[in-house]
Amino acid sequence: MGEDDLLFKNIKQRRLVVLYNQVYLIKEQNIVGAYKIERGKNGVIFQLEDSRRVDDVVQTLLQLQRASCLDKLGDQTAMITAILQSRLARTSFDKKSFQNISEISDMECAAEMVTPLVTNPGHVCITNKFLYFQPLNGYPKHVVHINLSDIRRIYKRRHMLMPVGLEVFCTENDLCSDIYLKFYNPTDRDDLYYYIAAYLENHVTEQTADSYMLQWQMGHISNYQYLLHLNNLADRSCNDLSQYPVFPWIIADYTSSQLDLTNPETYRDLSKPIGALNKERLERLLKRYHEMPDPKFIYGSHYSSPGYVLFYLVRIAPEYMLCLQNGKFDHADRMFNSIGDTWRNCLEGVTDFKELTPEFYGNECGFLLNTMHLDLGKRQGGKLVDDVELPPWASDADHFLKKNQEALESQYVSDNLHEWINLIFGCKQRGNEAVAANNVFHPVTYEGEVDLNSIEDPDQKVAMLTQILEFGQTPKQLFTKPHPKRIITNSKSMSRSSSLNVSIADSPGSLSEESFEDLTEESKSLAWGNITRLRIESGHKIHKESITGVAVSCNGSSVFTTSQDSTLKMFSADQKSLQRSVSFSNMALSSCAVLPGDMTVMCSSWDNNVYFYSIAFGRRQDTLMGHDDAVSKIQWCNNRLCTASWDSTVKVWNCVPADVCGTKRNNFDLLAELEHDAGVNTISLSSDGSVMVSGTKEGAVSIWDIGSATMLHQVPCHSGTVYDAAFSPDNRHVLSTGEDGCLKVIDVQTGMLISSLPSGEVQRCFCWNGHTVLSGNDSGEMLVWDLLGGRITERVTGHSDAVTCIWMNESCNTIITGGMDRQILFWKLHY
């Protein structure tokens, strides 16, 4: 029968006959197994439900047959693409599929729904209520719809190395998404992304790698959840086998009868890639690497590829492996037969450097069991390939996963997981750091190393793309600086629920009473948990110009304030009345601090000096003339006085309170001078005074070791002046605010900027407990920030102009603020 005879119509006009010389039988009798090939002339009759579709189906079949007969693969791909685009152009989204008759269509375009190894073309439509996808072939159903109010996360994706993918999740922590769409141009993808993002902006907080890092550091999300989020942010998806989520081997002991998770020897070294764990093998690989011409690589295969993913998941996704391997399972002895053997081969194999998949740390053990009774062949010796052989310490597959989960969340892994993140997602993924860490893979695995658009020959382009996708791809790089360690604080287990919302005292005590309370971590946590219940107790206009500093005596009885009106005021906290007013010069005062013992108040001035005022004698006790420009901020701790100045220095002085309080003048020995590139506007000390943070007028935040007078880190944080900076209570992080209206969090150990929250308005001062921030803005409001959630949780009206300074007592339930409106406000928490 000739080509034209491939289609013929019977009386009912609903039948199509296809003649062939060879046919593949897939899933015969609905049983998953290796494909069977039948050779010889034969035919198949297809009966369609709709006789009107016969001509359309036949024309498409003939076009596809002609495409398959073309010699070059590039020409085949081009013709198939043209056929598809022609069909999409002749159809549109059927608006009868809307869930609600009142819906308004905002955007419609062609796209494909992506599943592993298959993409399904159709039409996307988004309305004011739903996201729709209507496949051309009506599979898996006539229309897929997602309520916009159900969406929790969206990610832009690289698909086939092009920025055209979009993945939508309706859950916060699930591994698999609700839909993955591939568009035909980046513009359509971006338009849909921004439409959904605009909808979500008022409903869901967008999370970044930095915000997830902070949550993980503080122990608010698990190691497993953090790795899932990093994979998602790095373009890894369960719908893309070439970019499947990658998880580390954790356990290194697969021979013991009992697993000791308290023994460090039980664990794999997370600071090294799989290929570097075996010293002898690494030496051989490095020898080849040094002899290799450019571009050099240490490992000729990747740690994650479609073949490796299906190696692990063949028992739950056999049809994917058959599709990838031309209808055959791999040789029985190369299958995933044993956990221990697989680990051993990853240590010793010449080309085996694979990591694991998330399933090894999940709750579904099906990938370890042959519940589908697949015929996976016989191994040498005649043993059938069946369930995966587990290590002796695992009683069954569920127990194996439970032990893996315990290992992943163990103290050892929490202390060292950042090392593995550096290799896979961070600073040791590429460049010189990767070379030093023996973590260099073939160039085609790295994003941006191959420019497909520069390849003009269609065949070469298809071949290169196929090579890249089958070889495996390195995740998108998320961090360029060393990833900080995890911090698990005592407050981690502290509930912030309403069960803690009970009053510490029935009536608000005076500052003096509070200063002698038993200040436990629980009481502080209780106060911060209720920080949104902040209310004004009283307000007092005591200055003629903007207030610049607030300090309180150790016994809580007196409040000291400085102002641009050049005066220092002493205010009674108990009587709520002004007691003293002192002027040292005709220049503005910028900050103040009370020395231990409540005998002396220090004030910094724009006249380049620091003044020491004796509370007992009611007069200026001493003057420190130490700078060439205005002194912007002073801080004292452990007999050291730090003075910041617009002359671009911070100076550290010896300052013993007993000496300052005496009748003699103090020499103020200069211990260190810390040079900056611009005028210093603010400083703050760690709780023990050993580390200092400084912020300049040009937006740089620097962290200094006071003892050695050396800069540990300098981070260009803000665009414009840094207004305030302070350490977290555990001294692990620094928070800064600036003229750009952003809140920035820096990891002290690594100097990494780990969080950046825009506010849209200047925040001039703040207090914080490591994850919640109370800040004052230019509108006079007090804002409560949830740093981990990346959002403002409360706004409290206070001053009539900008809030410029803030003081909080030790128990964190009394606050005093000063503002440009010349007022000081006393605030209390109302539980």
mmCIF file with all atom_site columns, N, CA, C and O in Angstrom, residues 151-169:
data_model
loop_
_atom_site.group_PDB
_atom_site.id
_atom_site.type_symbol
_atom_site.label_atom_id
_atom_site.label_alt_id
_atom_site.label_comp_id
_atom_site.label_asym_id
_atom_site.label_entity_id
_atom_site.label_seq_id
_atom_site.pdbx_PDB_ins_code
_atom_site.Cartn_x
_atom_site.Cartn_y
_atom_site.Cartn_z
_atom_site.occupancy
_atom_site.B_iso_or_equiv
_atom_site.pdbx_formal_charge
_atom_site.auth_seq_id
_atom_site.auth_comp_id
_atom_site.auth_asym_id
_atom_site.auth_atom_id
_atom_site.pdbx_PDB_model_num
ATOM 1  N N  . ILE A 1 151 ? -1.859 29.745 45.295 1.00 0.00 ? 151 ILE A N  1
ATOM 2  C CA . ILE A 1 151 ? -0.439 29.741 44.934 1.00 0.00 ? 151 ILE A CA 1
ATOM 3  C C  . ILE A 1 151 ? 0.400  30.278 46.096 1.00 0.00 ? 151 ILE A C  1
ATOM 4  O O  . ILE A 1 151 ? 0.081  31.310 46.688 1.00 0.00 ? 151 ILE A O  1
ATOM 5  N N  . ARG A 1 152 ? 1.466  29.564 46.407 1.00 0.00 ? 152 ARG A N  1
ATOM 6  C CA . ARG A 1 152 ? 2.367  29.975 47.485 1.00 0.00 ? 152 ARG A CA 1
ATOM 7  C C  . ARG A 1 152 ? 3.753  30.378 46.981 1.00 0.00 ? 152 ARG A C  1
ATOM 8  O O  . ARG A 1 152 ? 4.424  31.199 47.571 1.00 0.00 ? 152 ARG A O  1
ATOM 9  N N  . ARG A 1 153 ? 4.205  29.751 45.888 1.00 0.00 ? 153 ARG A N  1
ATOM 10 C CA . ARG A 1 153 ? 5.556  30.040 45.384 1.00 0.00 ? 153 ARG A CA 1
ATOM 11 C C  . ARG A 1 153 ? 5.547  29.964 43.865 1.00 0.00 ? 153 ARG A C  1
ATOM 12 O O  . ARG A 1 153 ? 4.854  29.134 43.283 1.00 0.00 ? 153 ARG A O  1
ATOM 13 N N  . ILE A 1 154 ? 6.303  30.831 43.231 1.00 0.00 ? 154 ILE A N  1
ATOM 14 C CA . ILE A 1 154 ? 6.528  30.737 41.785 1.00 0.00 ? 154 ILE A CA 1
ATOM 15 C C  . ILE A 1 154 ? 8.012  30.931 41.517 1.00 0.00 ? 154 ILE A C  1
ATOM 16 O O  . ILE A 1 154 ? 8.681  31.708 42.197 1.00 0.00 ? 154 ILE A O  1
ATOM 17 N N  . TYR A 1 155 ? 8.532  30.213 40.542 1.00 0.00 ? 155 TYR A N  1
ATOM 18 C CA . TYR A 1 155 ? 9.952  30.290 40.200 1.00 0.00 ? 155 TYR A CA 1
ATOM 19 C C  . TYR A 1 155 ? 10.116 30.398 38.688 1.00 0.00 ? 155 TYR A C  1
ATOM 20 O O  . TYR A 1 155 ? 9.490  29.649 37.929 1.00 0.00 ? 155 TYR A O  1
ATOM 21 N N  . LYS A 1 156 ? 10.965 31.311 38.267 1.00 0.00 ? 156 LYS A N  1
ATOM 22 C CA . LYS A 1 156 ? 11.401 31.314 36.875 1.00 0.00 ? 156 LYS A CA 1
ATOM 23 C C  . LYS A 1 156 ? 12.385 30.167 36.687 1.00 0.00 ? 156 LYS A C  1
ATOM 24 O O  . LYS A 1 156 ? 13.199 29.893 37.569 1.00 0.00 ? 156 LYS A O  1
ATOM 25 N N  . ARG A 1 157 ? 12.322 29.510 35.538 1.00 0.00 ? 157 ARG A N  1
ATOM 26 C CA . ARG A 1 157 ? 13.177 28.361 35.287 1.00 0.00 ? 157 ARG A CA 1
ATOM 27 C C  . ARG A 1 157 ? 13.922 28.499 33.963 1.00 0.00 ? 157 ARG A C  1
ATOM 28 O O  . ARG A 1 157 ? 13.425 29.109 33.012 1.00 0.00 ? 157 ARG A O  1
ATOM 29 N N  . ARG A 1 158 ? 15.132 27.908 33.934 1.00 0.00 ? 158 ARG A N  1
ATOM 30 C CA . ARG A 1 158 ? 15.800 27.640 32.657 1.00 0.00 ? 158 ARG A CA 1
ATOM 31 C C  . ARG A 1 158 ? 15.250 26.317 32.154 1.00 0.00 ? 158 ARG A C  1
ATOM 32 O O  . ARG A 1 158 ? 15.252 25.320 32.874 1.00 0.00 ? 158 ARG A O  1
ATOM 33 N N  . HIS A 1 159 ? 14.782 26.296 30.929 1.00 0.00 ? 159 HIS A N  1
ATOM 34 C CA . HIS A 1 159 ? 14.355 25.031 30.329 1.00 0.00 ? 159 HIS A CA 1
ATOM 35 C C  . HIS A 1 159 ? 15.103 24.869 29.013 1.00 0.00 ? 159 HIS A C  1
ATOM 36 O O  . HIS A 1 159 ? 15.095 25.775 28.180 1.00 0.00 ? 159 HIS A O  1
ATOM 37 N N  . MET A 1 160 ? 15.759 23.746 28.854 1.00 0.00 ? 160 MET A N  1
ATOM 38 C CA . MET A 1 160 ? 16.599 23.523 27.668 1.00 0.00 ? 160 MET A CA 1
ATOM 39 C C  . MET A 1 160 ? 17.591 24.678 27.503 1.00 0.00 ? 160 MET A C  1
ATOM 40 O O  . MET A 1 160 ? 17.844 25.155 26.405 1.00 0.00 ? 160 MET A O  1
ATOM 41 N N  . LEU A 1 161 ? 18.118 25.138 28.648 1.00 0.00 ? 161 LEU A N  1
ATOM 42 C CA . LEU A 1 161 ? 19.105 26.213 28.726 1.00 0.00 ? 161 LEU A CA 1
ATOM 43 C C  . LEU A 1 161 ? 18.554 27.579 28.353 1.00 0.00 ? 161 LEU A C  1
ATOM 44 O O  . LEU A 1 161 ? 19.303 28.547 28.257 1.00 0.00 ? 161 LEU A O  1
ATOM 45 N N  . MET A 1 162 ? 17.243 27.697 28.176 1.00 0.00 ? 162 MET A N  1
ATOM 46 C CA . MET A 1 162 ? 16.637 28.973 27.799 1.00 0.00 ? 162 MET A CA 1
ATOM 47 C C  . MET A 1 162 ? 15.779 29.500 28.954 1.00 0.00 ? 162 MET A C  1
ATOM 48 O O  . MET A 1 162 ? 15.138 28.727 29.670 1.00 0.00 ? 162 MET A O  1
ATOM 49 N N  . PRO A 1 163 ? 15.726 30.830 29.140 1.00 0.00 ? 163 PRO A N  1
ATOM 50 C CA . PRO A 1 163 ? 14.945 31.415 30.239 1.00 0.00 ? 163 PRO A CA 1
ATOM 51 C C  . PRO A 1 163 ? 13.462 31.488 29.902 1.00 0.00 ? 163 PRO A C  1
ATOM 52 O O  . PRO A 1 163 ? 12.876 32.567 29.789 1.00 0.00 ? 163 PRO A O  1
ATOM 53 N N  . VAL A 1 164 ? 12.820 30.330 29.754 1.00 0.00 ? 164 VAL A N  1
ATOM 54 C CA . VAL A 1 164 ? 11.422 30.306 29.303 1.00 0.00 ? 164 VAL A CA 1
ATOM 55 C C  . VAL A 1 164 ? 10.520 29.472 30.201 1.00 0.00 ? 164 VAL A C  1
ATOM 56 O O  . VAL A 1 164 ? 9.360  29.242 29.868 1.00 0.00 ? 164 VAL A O  1
ATOM 57 N N  . GLY A 1 165 ? 11.020 29.005 31.351 1.00 0.00 ? 165 GLY A N  1
ATOM 58 C CA . GLY A 1 165 ? 10.227 28.140 32.217 1.00 0.00 ? 165 GLY A CA 1
ATOM 59 C C  . GLY A 1 165 ? 9.613  28.892 33.389 1.00 0.00 ? 165 GLY A C  1
ATOM 60 O O  . GLY A 1 165 ? 10.137 29.899 33.857 1.00 0.00 ? 165 GLY A O  1
ATOM 61 N N  . LEU A 1 166 ? 8.493  28.389 33.877 1.00 0.00 ? 166 LEU A N  1
ATOM 62 C CA . LEU A 1 166 ? 7.818  28.942 35.055 1.00 0.00 ? 166 LEU A CA 1
ATOM 63 C C  . LEU A 1 166 ? 7.182  27.781 35.824 1.00 0.00 ? 166 LEU A C  1
ATOM 64 O O  . LEU A 1 166 ? 6.424  26.992 35.257 1.00 0.00 ? 166 LEU A O  1
ATOM 65 N N  . GLU A 1 167 ? 7.514  27.689 37.113 1.00 0.00 ? 167 GLU A N  1
ATOM 66 C CA . GLU A 1 167 ? 6.985  26.601 37.934 1.00 0.00 ? 167 GLU A CA 1
ATOM 67 C C  . GLU A 1 167 ? 6.167  27.181 39.076 1.00 0.00 ? 167 GLU A C  1
ATOM 68 O O  . GLU A 1 167 ? 6.585  28.141 39.722 1.00 0.00 ? 167 GLU A O  1
ATOM 69 N N  . VAL A 1 168 ? 5.006  26.585 39.315 1.00 0.00 ? 168 VAL A N  1
ATOM 70 C CA . VAL A 1 168 ? 4.036  27.104 40.280 1.00 0.00 ? 168 VAL A CA 1
ATOM 71 C C  . VAL A 1 168 ? 3.795  26.057 41.369 1.00 0.00 ? 168 VAL A C  1
ATOM 72 O O  . VAL A 1 168 ? 3.530  24.889 41.077 1.00 0.00 ? 168 VAL A O  1
ATOM 73 N N  . PHE A 1 169 ? 3.901  26.499 42.629 1.00 0.00 ? 169 PHE A N  1
ATOM 74 C CA . PHE A 1 169 ? 3.666  25.626 43.785 1.00 0.00 ? 169 PHE A CA 1
ATOM 75 C C  . PHE A 1 169 ? 2.499  26.179 44.601 1.00 0.00 ? 169 PHE A C  1
ATOM 76 O O  . PHE A 1 169 ? 2.442  27.377 44.868 1.00 0.00 ? 169 PHE A O  1
#
